[in-house]
Amino acid sequence: MAENNGYSLNLPSLDELFSTQAEREDARLEKVVLLPPEEISDFPNHPFQVRMDDAMEEMAQSVRENGVLVPALVRPKEYGGYEMVSGHRRKRAAELADLHEIPCIVRNLTDDQAIIIMVDSNLQREQILPSEKAFAYKMKLDAMKRQGQRTDLTLSPVATKLDSAAQLGRQSGESRDQVFRYIRLTNLIPDLLSLVDNSILKEPGKPQMALRPAVELSYLRKEEQLDLFDLIEEMDATPSHAQALKLRRLSEGKGPGQRLARDAIVSVMQEEKPNQVEQFKIPKSKIAKFFPAGTPAKKMEETIVKALELYRRRQRDRER
């Protein structure tokens, strides 16, 4: 830019002087480039897990045979290298397939633009864990707030015209309330959150917990949540929605610096649940010594039942 008699003149750059219009337009187009996976770092606090499951093995085999067919999306880092925005699973599959390069689209994005694209692209997966949705929704909602799409981001039950939670819900196929329920899960300790994930994964021998009781338990103090998880393992039972609501009310009734006693949590956990079949429970601590470490609760139950059947047969033999 130069000045002439008080006026500013916009002078063309050297690139503009010595390149054609077509060349300048082509330079602005996004291109697919090949990048080494080791030059691409993961997205900070990426909420979606890259699990080593059967689906990943299938993807790795496909990549060995056909390469990475859909380019990943990356953004350049300030001091060199790239940051993955969309394509963490493809990158991992390429590493398993020993590929030295993967196709990528390089795009300059702000932090908030990158967050929104990262979340939206991963929400298309077939299986998404509650913990993944929880942190992904929170990250996206915070990004939408910073972009100025809503000035009030409280958990208000009243929707507004600029309600980004409702907008996020529409984009994700969830209600506004359901979005906030998932975000509440970010207040759970990891051990309790894993129980909610297991309602989807259904790993044998591991307890499961539904979303609604987990939301209520997220209001408990961290120390109370730790006590609760210990008791869940010991009693081999998770709270119902009604029990979780009661635990929340009891916790909220405590003053600053106070917490629920373990006995109070046990008392609530022992209350009969609706439609619950009468059960006889033995504290896990009393029988754990008879089993190898890590034995699933279901396996313990089966072994105890078989032992009791054997004991009954021997008693009958003695009576004859």
PDB file of N, CA and C in Angstrom, residues 89-191:
ATOM      1  N   ARG A  89      -9.238 -42.601  13.249  1.00  0.00           N
ATOM      2  CA  ARG A  89      -9.308 -44.049  13.018  1.00  0.00           C
ATOM      3  C   ARG A  89      -8.585 -44.429  11.724  1.00  0.00           C
ATOM      4  N   ARG A  90      -8.727 -43.601  10.700  1.00  0.00           N
ATOM      5  CA  ARG A  90      -8.011 -43.884   9.447  1.00  0.00           C
ATOM      6  C   ARG A  90      -6.499 -43.826   9.651  1.00  0.00           C
ATOM      7  N   LYS A  91      -6.050 -42.861  10.443  1.00  0.00           N
ATOM      8  CA  LYS A  91      -4.617 -42.763  10.731  1.00  0.00           C
ATOM      9  C   LYS A  91      -4.135 -44.004  11.476  1.00  0.00           C
ATOM     10  N   ARG A  92      -4.904 -44.455  12.477  1.00  0.00           N
ATOM     11  CA  ARG A  92      -4.497 -45.635  13.244  1.00  0.00           C
ATOM     12  C   ARG A  92      -4.490 -46.869  12.357  1.00  0.00           C
ATOM     13  N   ALA A  93      -5.484 -47.009  11.494  1.00  0.00           N
ATOM     14  CA  ALA A  93      -5.521 -48.145  10.574  1.00  0.00           C
ATOM     15  C   ALA A  93      -4.321 -48.122   9.636  1.00  0.00           C
ATOM     16  N   ALA A  94      -3.934 -46.929   9.185  1.00  0.00           N
ATOM     17  CA  ALA A  94      -2.765 -46.798   8.307  1.00  0.00           C
ATOM     18  C   ALA A  94      -1.496 -47.202   9.042  1.00  0.00           C
ATOM     19  N   GLU A  95      -1.401 -46.840  10.323  1.00  0.00           N
ATOM     20  CA  GLU A  95      -0.231 -47.240  11.115  1.00  0.00           C
ATOM     21  C   GLU A  95      -0.181 -48.756  11.271  1.00  0.00           C
ATOM     22  N   LEU A  96      -1.335 -49.379  11.524  1.00  0.00           N
ATOM     23  CA  LEU A  96      -1.379 -50.832  11.660  1.00  0.00           C
ATOM     24  C   LEU A  96      -1.024 -51.522  10.341  1.00  0.00           C
ATOM     25  N   ALA A  97      -1.354 -50.859   9.238  1.00  0.00           N
ATOM     26  CA  ALA A  97      -1.053 -51.415   7.914  1.00  0.00           C
ATOM     27  C   ALA A  97       0.346 -51.045   7.429  1.00  0.00           C
ATOM     28  N   ASP A  98       1.119 -50.348   8.277  1.00  0.00           N
ATOM     29  CA  ASP A  98       2.497 -49.943   7.950  1.00  0.00           C
ATOM     30  C   ASP A  98       2.582 -49.033   6.728  1.00  0.00           C
ATOM     31  N   LEU A  99       1.567 -48.171   6.559  1.00  0.00           N
ATOM     32  CA  LEU A  99       1.640 -47.179   5.490  1.00  0.00           C
ATOM     33  C   LEU A  99       2.507 -46.011   5.936  1.00  0.00           C
ATOM     34  N   HIS A 100       3.319 -45.502   5.037  1.00  0.00           N
ATOM     35  CA  HIS A 100       4.223 -44.399   5.369  1.00  0.00           C
ATOM     36  C   HIS A 100       3.601 -43.035   5.088  1.00  0.00           C
ATOM     37  N   GLU A 101       2.487 -43.027   4.341  1.00  0.00           N
ATOM     38  CA  GLU A 101       1.809 -41.758   4.018  1.00  0.00           C
ATOM     39  C   GLU A 101       0.311 -42.003   3.951  1.00  0.00           C
ATOM     40  N   ILE A 102      -0.450 -40.973   4.305  1.00  0.00           N
ATOM     41  CA  ILE A 102      -1.903 -41.042   4.146  1.00  0.00           C
ATOM     42  C   ILE A 102      -2.385 -39.767   3.452  1.00  0.00           C
ATOM     43  N   PRO A 103      -3.451 -39.867   2.650  1.00  0.00           N
ATOM     44  CA  PRO A 103      -3.973 -38.673   1.982  1.00  0.00           C
ATOM     45  C   PRO A 103      -4.680 -37.756   2.972  1.00  0.00           C
ATOM     46  N   CYS A 104      -4.411 -36.469   2.869  1.00  0.00           N
ATOM     47  CA  CYS A 104      -4.995 -35.495   3.800  1.00  0.00           C
ATOM     48  C   CYS A 104      -5.377 -34.219   3.057  1.00  0.00           C
ATOM     49  N   ILE A 105      -6.422 -33.591   3.531  1.00  0.00           N
ATOM     50  CA  ILE A 105      -6.761 -32.228   3.120  1.00  0.00           C
ATOM     51  C   ILE A 105      -6.261 -31.302   4.210  1.00  0.00           C
ATOM     52  N   VAL A 106      -5.445 -30.322   3.852  1.00  0.00           N
ATOM     53  CA  VAL A 106      -4.904 -29.366   4.818  1.00  0.00           C
ATOM     54  C   VAL A 106      -5.764 -28.111   4.766  1.00  0.00           C
ATOM     55  N   ARG A 107      -6.322 -27.730   5.920  1.00  0.00           N
ATOM     56  CA  ARG A 107      -7.207 -26.566   5.961  1.00  0.00           C
ATOM     57  C   ARG A 107      -6.864 -25.700   7.167  1.00  0.00           C
ATOM     58  N   ASN A 108      -6.772 -24.418   6.966  1.00  0.00           N
ATOM     59  CA  ASN A 108      -6.551 -23.477   8.062  1.00  0.00           C
ATOM     60  C   ASN A 108      -7.876 -23.272   8.809  1.00  0.00           C
ATOM     61  N   LEU A 109      -7.893 -23.633  10.074  1.00  0.00           N
ATOM     62  CA  LEU A 109      -9.106 -23.547  10.878  1.00  0.00           C
ATOM     63  C   LEU A 109      -8.792 -22.919  12.228  1.00  0.00           C
ATOM     64  N   THR A 110      -9.741 -22.154  12.752  1.00  0.00           N
ATOM     65  CA  THR A 110      -9.604 -21.678  14.125  1.00  0.00           C
ATOM     66  C   THR A 110      -9.864 -22.856  15.064  1.00  0.00           C
ATOM     67  N   ASP A 111      -9.542 -22.680  16.334  1.00  0.00           N
ATOM     68  CA  ASP A 111      -9.781 -23.749  17.310  1.00  0.00           C
ATOM     69  C   ASP A 111     -11.254 -24.148  17.335  1.00  0.00           C
ATOM     70  N   ASP A 112     -12.145 -23.167  17.362  1.00  0.00           N
ATOM     71  CA  ASP A 112     -13.574 -23.473  17.467  1.00  0.00           C
ATOM     72  C   ASP A 112     -14.114 -24.098  16.187  1.00  0.00           C
ATOM     73  N   GLN A 113     -13.635 -23.644  15.032  1.00  0.00           N
ATOM     74  CA  GLN A 113     -14.042 -24.277  13.784  1.00  0.00           C
ATOM     75  C   GLN A 113     -13.603 -25.740  13.759  1.00  0.00           C
ATOM     76  N   ALA A 114     -12.394 -25.988  14.213  1.00  0.00           N
ATOM     77  CA  ALA A 114     -11.858 -27.351  14.227  1.00  0.00           C
ATOM     78  C   ALA A 114     -12.661 -28.237  15.176  1.00  0.00           C
ATOM     79  N   ILE A 115     -13.026 -27.713  16.352  1.00  0.00           N
ATOM     80  CA  ILE A 115     -13.807 -28.489  17.321  1.00  0.00           C
ATOM     81  C   ILE A 115     -15.144 -28.910  16.716  1.00  0.00           C
ATOM     82  N   ILE A 116     -15.837 -27.960  16.096  1.00  0.00           N
ATOM     83  CA  ILE A 116     -17.163 -28.250  15.551  1.00  0.00           C
ATOM     84  C   ILE A 116     -17.077 -29.286  14.436  1.00  0.00           C
ATOM     85  N   ILE A 117     -16.091 -29.161  13.559  1.00  0.00           N
ATOM     86  CA  ILE A 117     -15.926 -30.144  12.481  1.00  0.00           C
ATOM     87  C   ILE A 117     -15.559 -31.505  13.052  1.00  0.00           C
ATOM     88  N   MET A 118     -14.648 -31.514  14.029  1.00  0.00           N
ATOM     89  CA  MET A 118     -14.227 -32.774  14.653  1.00  0.00           C
ATOM     90  C   MET A 118     -15.410 -33.506  15.270  1.00  0.00           C
ATOM     91  N   VAL A 119     -16.233 -32.789  16.026  1.00  0.00           N
ATOM     92  CA  VAL A 119     -17.386 -33.416  16.680  1.00  0.00           C
ATOM     93  C   VAL A 119     -18.394 -33.903  15.641  1.00  0.00           C
ATOM     94  N   ASP A 120     -18.741 -33.054  14.690  1.00  0.00           N
ATOM     95  CA  ASP A 120     -19.747 -33.409  13.699  1.00  0.00           C
ATOM     96  C   ASP A 120     -19.336 -34.624  12.874  1.00  0.00           C
ATOM     97  N   SER A 121     -18.064 -34.704  12.510  1.00  0.00           N
ATOM     98  CA  SER A 121     -17.616 -35.822  11.685  1.00  0.00           C
ATOM     99  C   SER A 121     -17.632 -37.131  12.454  1.00  0.00           C
ATOM    100  N   ASN A 122     -17.366 -37.082  13.757  1.00  0.00           N
ATOM    101  CA  ASN A 122     -17.332 -38.311  14.551  1.00  0.00           C
ATOM    102  C   ASN A 122     -18.704 -38.766  15.008  1.00  0.00           C
ATOM    103  N   LEU A 123     -19.683 -37.862  15.050  1.00  0.00           N
ATOM    104  CA  LEU A 123     -21.030 -38.248  15.451  1.00  0.00           C
ATOM    105  C   LEU A 123     -21.720 -39.105  14.402  1.00  0.00           C
ATOM    106  N   GLN A 124     -21.060 -39.298  13.258  1.00  0.00           N
ATOM    107  CA  GLN A 124     -21.628 -40.148  12.213  1.00  0.00           C
ATOM    108  C   GLN A 124     -21.299 -41.619  12.436  1.00  0.00           C
ATOM    109  N   ARG A 125     -20.489 -41.933  13.453  1.00  0.00           N
ATOM    110  CA  ARG A 125     -20.123 -43.328  13.704  1.00  0.00           C
ATOM    111  C   ARG A 125     -21.349 -44.161  14.055  1.00  0.00           C
ATOM    112  N   GLU A 126     -21.253 -45.463  13.796  1.00  0.00           N
ATOM    113  CA  GLU A 126     -22.366 -46.358  14.107  1.00  0.00           C
ATOM    114  C   GLU A 126     -22.547 -46.523  15.611  1.00  0.00           C
ATOM    115  N   GLN A 127     -21.440 -46.672  16.350  1.00  0.00           N
ATOM    116  CA  GLN A 127     -21.524 -46.860  17.799  1.00  0.00           C
ATOM    117  C   GLN A 127     -20.774 -45.740  18.510  1.00  0.00           C
ATOM    118  N   ILE A 128     -21.496 -44.981  19.312  1.00  0.00           N
ATOM    119  CA  ILE A 128     -20.895 -43.889  20.073  1.00  0.00           C
ATOM    120  C   ILE A 128     -21.212 -44.124  21.544  1.00  0.00           C
ATOM    121  N   LEU A 129     -20.198 -44.103  22.376  1.00  0.00           N
ATOM    122  CA  LEU A 129     -20.393 -44.338  23.800  1.00  0.00           C
ATOM    123  C   LEU A 129     -20.958 -43.088  24.480  1.00  0.00           C
ATOM    124  N   PRO A 130     -21.707 -43.259  25.565  1.00  0.00           N
ATOM    125  CA  PRO A 130     -22.226 -42.092  26.300  1.00  0.00           C
ATOM    126  C   PRO A 130     -21.117 -41.124  26.726  1.00  0.00           C
ATOM    127  N   SER A 131     -19.967 -41.649  27.163  1.00  0.00           N
ATOM    128  CA  SER A 131     -18.873 -40.762  27.575  1.00  0.00           C
ATOM    129  C   SER A 131     -18.363 -39.939  26.400  1.00  0.00           C
ATOM    130  N   GLU A 132     -18.346 -40.536  25.203  1.00  0.00           N
ATOM    131  CA  GLU A 132     -17.897 -39.806  24.015  1.00  0.00           C
ATOM    132  C   GLU A 132     -18.867 -38.684  23.676  1.00  0.00           C
ATOM    133  N   LYS A 133     -20.164 -38.994  23.715  1.00  0.00           N
ATOM    134  CA  LYS A 133     -21.165 -37.956  23.457  1.00  0.00           C
ATOM    135  C   LYS A 133     -21.062 -36.845  24.497  1.00  0.00           C
ATOM    136  N   ALA A 134     -20.867 -37.225  25.756  1.00  0.00           N
ATOM    137  CA  ALA A 134     -20.842 -36.245  26.846  1.00  0.00           C
ATOM    138  C   ALA A 134     -19.787 -35.181  26.600  1.00  0.00           C
ATOM    139  N   PHE A 135     -18.552 -35.602  26.400  1.00  0.00           N
ATOM    140  CA  PHE A 135     -17.465 -34.639  26.234  1.00  0.00           C
ATOM    141  C   PHE A 135     -17.509 -33.965  24.868  1.00  0.00           C
ATOM    142  N   ALA A 136     -17.981 -34.677  23.849  1.00  0.00           N
ATOM    143  CA  ALA A 136     -18.090 -34.067  22.519  1.00  0.00           C
ATOM    144  C   ALA A 136     -19.142 -32.956  22.518  1.00  0.00           C
ATOM    145  N   TYR A 137     -20.322 -33.230  23.116  1.00  0.00           N
ATOM    146  CA  TYR A 137     -21.363 -32.209  23.177  1.00  0.00           C
ATOM    147  C   TYR A 137     -20.875 -30.991  23.966  1.00  0.00           C
ATOM    148  N   LYS A 138     -20.176 -31.241  25.054  1.00  0.00           N
ATOM    149  CA  LYS A 138     -19.683 -30.120  25.866  1.00  0.00           C
ATOM    150  C   LYS A 138     -18.692 -29.271  25.076  1.00  0.00           C
ATOM    151  N   MET A 139     -17.758 -29.931  24.378  1.00  0.00           N
ATOM    152  CA  MET A 139     -16.767 -29.196  23.583  1.00  0.00           C
ATOM    153  C   MET A 139     -17.439 -28.369  22.492  1.00  0.00           C
ATOM    154  N   LYS A 140     -18.411 -28.972  21.813  1.00  0.00           N
ATOM    155  CA  LYS A 140     -19.063 -28.255  20.720  1.00  0.00           C
ATOM    156  C   LYS A 140     -19.908 -27.103  21.242  1.00  0.00           C
ATOM    157  N   LEU A 141     -20.621 -27.335  22.337  1.00  0.00           N
ATOM    158  CA  LEU A 141     -21.471 -26.281  22.886  1.00  0.00           C
ATOM    159  C   LEU A 141     -20.624 -25.099  23.352  1.00  0.00           C
ATOM    160  N   ASP A 142     -19.490 -25.381  23.981  1.00  0.00           N
ATOM    161  CA  ASP A 142     -18.585 -24.304  24.394  1.00  0.00           C
ATOM    162  C   ASP A 142     -18.048 -23.544  23.185  1.00  0.00           C
ATOM    163  N   ALA A 143     -17.740 -24.275  22.108  1.00  0.00           N
ATOM    164  CA  ALA A 143     -17.247 -23.623  20.895  1.00  0.00           C
ATOM    165  C   ALA A 143     -18.322 -22.735  20.275  1.00  0.00           C
ATOM    166  N   MET A 144     -19.566 -23.216  20.276  1.00  0.00           N
ATOM    167  CA  MET A 144     -20.662 -22.419  19.734  1.00  0.00           C
ATOM    168  C   MET A 144     -20.859 -21.150  20.565  1.00  0.00           C
ATOM    169  N   LYS A 145     -20.675 -21.258  21.874  1.00  0.00           N
ATOM    170  CA  LYS A 145     -20.791 -20.081  22.739  1.00  0.00           C
ATOM    171  C   LYS A 145     -19.712 -19.057  22.386  1.00  0.00           C
ATOM    172  N   ARG A 146     -18.482 -19.538  22.242  1.00  0.00           N
ATOM    173  CA  ARG A 146     -17.392 -18.610  21.934  1.00  0.00           C
ATOM    174  C   ARG A 146     -17.570 -17.963  20.570  1.00  0.00           C
ATOM    175  N   GLN A 147     -18.241 -18.652  19.677  1.00  0.00           N
ATOM    176  CA  GLN A 147     -18.497 -18.076  18.351  1.00  0.00           C
ATOM    177  C   GLN A 147     -19.651 -17.077  18.373  1.00  0.00           C
ATOM    178  N   GLY A 148     -20.284 -16.934  19.547  1.00  0.00           N
ATOM    179  CA  GLY A 148     -21.322 -15.922  19.688  1.00  0.00           C
ATOM    180  C   GLY A 148     -22.682 -16.347  19.231  1.00  0.00           C
ATOM    181  N   GLN A 149     -22.917 -17.665  19.093  1.00  0.00           N
ATOM    182  CA  GLN A 149     -24.221 -18.120  18.647  1.00  0.00           C
ATOM    183  C   GLN A 149     -25.247 -18.085  19.766  1.00  0.00           C
ATOM    184  N   ARG A 150     -24.781 -17.929  21.006  1.00  0.00           N
ATOM    185  CA  ARG A 150     -25.697 -17.773  22.133  1.00  0.00           C
ATOM    186  C   ARG A 150     -24.956 -17.078  23.255  1.00  0.00           C
ATOM    187  N   THR A 151     -25.611 -16.149  23.908  1.00  0.00           N
ATOM    188  CA  THR A 151     -24.955 -15.413  24.993  1.00  0.00           C
ATOM    189  C   THR A 151     -25.167 -16.067  26.335  1.00  0.00           C
ATOM    190  N   ASP A 152     -26.254 -16.859  26.484  1.00  0.00           N
ATOM    191  CA  ASP A 152     -26.560 -17.510  27.761  1.00  0.00           C
ATOM    192  C   ASP A 152     -26.429 -19.008  27.588  1.00  0.00           C
ATOM    193  N   LEU A 153     -25.463 -19.630  28.260  1.00  0.00           N
ATOM    194  CA  LEU A 153     -25.232 -21.065  28.104  1.00  0.00           C
ATOM    195  C   LEU A 153     -25.446 -21.780  29.430  1.00  0.00           C
ATOM    196  N   THR A 154     -26.407 -21.340  30.213  1.00  0.00           N
ATOM    197  CA  THR A 154     -26.716 -22.013  31.473  1.00  0.00           C
ATOM    198  C   THR A 154     -27.575 -23.228  31.182  1.00  0.00           C
ATOM    199  N   LEU A 155     -27.814 -24.036  32.211  1.00  0.00           N
ATOM    200  CA  LEU A 155     -28.681 -25.198  32.057  1.00  0.00           C
ATOM    201  C   LEU A 155     -30.130 -24.808  32.305  1.00  0.00           C
ATOM    202  N   SER A 156     -30.514 -23.650  31.816  1.00  0.00           N
ATOM    203  CA  SER A 156     -31.876 -23.161  32.016  1.00  0.00           C
ATOM    204  C   SER A 156     -32.877 -24.057  31.312  1.00  0.00           C
ATOM    205  N   PRO A 157     -34.005 -24.370  31.974  1.00  0.00           N
ATOM    206  CA  PRO A 157     -35.026 -25.185  31.306  1.00  0.00           C
ATOM    207  C   PRO A 157     -35.786 -24.412  30.243  1.00  0.00           C
ATOM    208  N   VAL A 158     -35.583 -23.097  30.167  1.00  0.00           N
ATOM    209  CA  VAL A 158     -36.312 -22.268  29.217  1.00  0.00           C
ATOM    210  C   VAL A 158     -35.492 -22.095  27.946  1.00  0.00           C
ATOM    211  N   ALA A 159     -36.045 -22.492  26.823  1.00  0.00           N
ATOM    212  CA  ALA A 159     -35.346 -22.338  25.550  1.00  0.00           C
ATOM    213  C   ALA A 159     -35.453 -20.901  25.060  1.00  0.00           C
ATOM    214  N   THR A 160     -34.459 -20.472  24.294  1.00  0.00           N
ATOM    215  CA  THR A 160     -34.463 -19.124  23.717  1.00  0.00           C
ATOM    216  C   THR A 160     -34.332 -19.237  22.206  1.00  0.00           C
ATOM    217  N   LYS A 161     -34.512 -18.111  21.521  1.00  0.00           N
ATOM    218  CA  LYS A 161     -34.383 -18.113  20.060  1.00  0.00           C
ATOM    219  C   LYS A 161     -32.949 -18.448  19.645  1.00  0.00           C
ATOM    220  N   LEU A 162     -31.979 -18.103  20.474  1.00  0.00           N
ATOM    221  CA  LEU A 162     -30.582 -18.384  20.170  1.00  0.00           C
ATOM    222  C   LEU A 162     -30.080 -19.545  21.034  1.00  0.00           C
ATOM    223  N   ASP A 163     -30.908 -20.558  21.156  1.00  0.00           N
ATOM    224  CA  ASP A 163     -30.600 -21.685  22.019  1.00  0.00           C
ATOM    225  C   ASP A 163     -29.683 -22.652  21.266  1.00  0.00           C
ATOM    226  N   SER A 164     -28.381 -22.572  21.537  1.00  0.00           N
ATOM    227  CA  SER A 164     -27.433 -23.417  20.817  1.00  0.00           C
ATOM    228  C   SER A 164     -27.544 -24.868  21.235  1.00  0.00           C
ATOM    229  N   ALA A 165     -28.014 -25.145  22.472  1.00  0.00           N
ATOM    230  CA  ALA A 165     -28.204 -26.535  22.892  1.00  0.00           C
ATOM    231  C   ALA A 165     -29.293 -27.195  22.054  1.00  0.00           C
ATOM    232  N   ALA A 166     -30.382 -26.466  21.811  1.00  0.00           N
ATOM    233  CA  ALA A 166     -31.447 -27.000  20.960  1.00  0.00           C
ATOM    234  C   ALA A 166     -30.938 -27.181  19.531  1.00  0.00           C
ATOM    235  N   GLN A 167     -30.129 -26.231  19.071  1.00  0.00           N
ATOM    236  CA  GLN A 167     -29.561 -26.336  17.725  1.00  0.00           C
ATOM    237  C   GLN A 167     -28.649 -27.552  17.624  1.00  0.00           C
ATOM    238  N   LEU A 168     -27.812 -27.752  18.633  1.00  0.00           N
ATOM    239  CA  LEU A 168     -26.923 -28.909  18.659  1.00  0.00           C
ATOM    240  C   LEU A 168     -27.746 -30.201  18.659  1.00  0.00           C
ATOM    241  N   GLY A 169     -28.814 -30.199  19.450  1.00  0.00           N
ATOM    242  CA  GLY A 169     -29.672 -31.372  19.502  1.00  0.00           C
ATOM    243  C   GLY A 169     -30.282 -31.695  18.148  1.00  0.00           C
ATOM    244  N   ARG A 170     -30.780 -30.662  17.453  1.00  0.00           N
ATOM    245  CA  ARG A 170     -31.361 -30.897  16.126  1.00  0.00           C
ATOM    246  C   ARG A 170     -30.323 -31.477  15.177  1.00  0.00           C
ATOM    247  N   GLN A 171     -29.099 -30.964  15.248  1.00  0.00           N
ATOM    248  CA  GLN A 171     -28.039 -31.448  14.372  1.00  0.00           C
ATOM    249  C   GLN A 171     -27.656 -32.887  14.693  1.00  0.00           C
ATOM    250  N   SER A 172     -27.832 -33.290  15.971  1.00  0.00           N
ATOM    251  CA  SER A 172     -27.388 -34.615  16.412  1.00  0.00           C
ATOM    252  C   SER A 172     -28.528 -35.610  16.566  1.00  0.00           C
ATOM    253  N   GLY A 173     -29.761 -35.159  16.315  1.00  0.00           N
ATOM    254  CA  GLY A 173     -30.899 -36.053  16.468  1.00  0.00           C
ATOM    255  C   GLY A 173     -31.292 -36.286  17.910  1.00  0.00           C
ATOM    256  N   GLU A 174     -30.995 -35.323  18.787  1.00  0.00           N
ATOM    257  CA  GLU A 174     -31.321 -35.435  20.209  1.00  0.00           C
ATOM    258  C   GLU A 174     -32.205 -34.250  20.612  1.00  0.00           C
ATOM    259  N   SER A 175     -32.928 -34.405  21.712  1.00  0.00           N
ATOM    260  CA  SER A 175     -33.657 -33.269  22.258  1.00  0.00           C
ATOM    261  C   SER A 175     -32.686 -32.365  23.012  1.00  0.00           C
ATOM    262  N   ARG A 176     -33.129 -31.137  23.264  1.00  0.00           N
ATOM    263  CA  ARG A 176     -32.302 -30.200  24.035  1.00  0.00           C
ATOM    264  C   ARG A 176     -32.005 -30.767  25.416  1.00  0.00           C
ATOM    265  N   ASP A 177     -33.016 -31.348  26.073  1.00  0.00           N
ATOM    266  CA  ASP A 177     -32.822 -31.906  27.410  1.00  0.00           C
ATOM    267  C   ASP A 177     -31.838 -33.068  27.385  1.00  0.00           C
ATOM    268  N   GLN A 178     -31.907 -33.875  26.318  1.00  0.00           N
ATOM    269  CA  GLN A 178     -31.001 -35.013  26.230  1.00  0.00           C
ATOM    270  C   GLN A 178     -29.552 -34.550  26.068  1.00  0.00           C
ATOM    271  N   VAL A 179     -29.340 -33.460  25.344  1.00  0.00           N
ATOM    272  CA  VAL A 179     -27.995 -32.894  25.207  1.00  0.00           C
ATOM    273  C   VAL A 179     -27.446 -32.544  26.585  1.00  0.00           C
ATOM    274  N   PHE A 180     -28.263 -31.886  27.419  1.00  0.00           N
ATOM    275  CA  PHE A 180     -27.808 -31.490  28.749  1.00  0.00           C
ATOM    276  C   PHE A 180     -27.602 -32.713  29.653  1.00  0.00           C
ATOM    277  N   ARG A 181     -28.413 -33.755  29.457  1.00  0.00           N
ATOM    278  CA  ARG A 181     -28.196 -34.971  30.251  1.00  0.00           C
ATOM    279  C   ARG A 181     -26.820 -35.563  29.959  1.00  0.00           C
ATOM    280  N   TYR A 182     -26.491 -35.626  28.686  1.00  0.00           N
ATOM    281  CA  TYR A 182     -25.168 -36.163  28.339  1.00  0.00           C
ATOM    282  C   TYR A 182     -24.055 -35.288  28.902  1.00  0.00           C
ATOM    283  N   ILE A 183     -24.205 -33.977  28.805  1.00  0.00           N
ATOM    284  CA  ILE A 183     -23.161 -33.084  29.308  1.00  0.00           C
ATOM    285  C   ILE A 183     -22.982 -33.239  30.813  1.00  0.00           C
ATOM    286  N   ARG A 184     -24.068 -33.534  31.539  1.00  0.00           N
ATOM    287  CA  ARG A 184     -23.963 -33.749  32.989  1.00  0.00           C
ATOM    288  C   ARG A 184     -23.023 -34.923  33.302  1.00  0.00           C
ATOM    289  N   LEU A 185     -22.935 -35.886  32.403  1.00  0.00           N
ATOM    290  CA  LEU A 185     -22.089 -37.053  32.652  1.00  0.00           C
ATOM    291  C   LEU A 185     -20.618 -36.685  32.794  1.00  0.00           C
ATOM    292  N   THR A 186     -20.220 -35.516  32.286  1.00  0.00           N
ATOM    293  CA  THR A 186     -18.819 -35.108  32.415  1.00  0.00           C
ATOM    294  C   THR A 186     -18.457 -34.816  33.873  1.00  0.00           C
ATOM    295  N   ASN A 187     -19.467 -34.761  34.755  1.00  0.00           N
ATOM    296  CA  ASN A 187     -19.214 -34.545  36.176  1.00  0.00           C
ATOM    297  C   ASN A 187     -19.062 -35.852  36.952  1.00  0.00           C
ATOM    298  N   LEU A 188     -19.172 -36.985  36.275  1.00  0.00           N
ATOM    299  CA  LEU A 188     -18.989 -38.274  36.926  1.00  0.00           C
ATOM    300  C   LEU A 188     -17.508 -38.624  37.005  1.00  0.00           C
ATOM    301  N   ILE A 189     -17.124 -39.360  38.045  1.00  0.00           N
ATOM    302  CA  ILE A 189     -15.765 -39.877  38.090  1.00  0.00           C
ATOM    303  C   ILE A 189     -15.633 -40.936  36.990  1.00  0.00           C
ATOM    304  N   PRO A 190     -14.428 -41.172  36.463  1.00  0.00           N
ATOM    305  CA  PRO A 190     -14.261 -42.114  35.345  1.00  0.00           C
ATOM    306  C   PRO A 190     -14.818 -43.508  35.619  1.00  0.00           C
ATOM    307  N   ASP A 191     -14.684 -44.008  36.860  1.00  0.00           N
ATOM    308  CA  ASP A 191     -15.172 -45.353  37.156  1.00  0.00           C
ATOM    309  C   ASP A 191     -16.689 -45.459  36.981  1.00  0.00           C
TER     310      ASP A 191
END
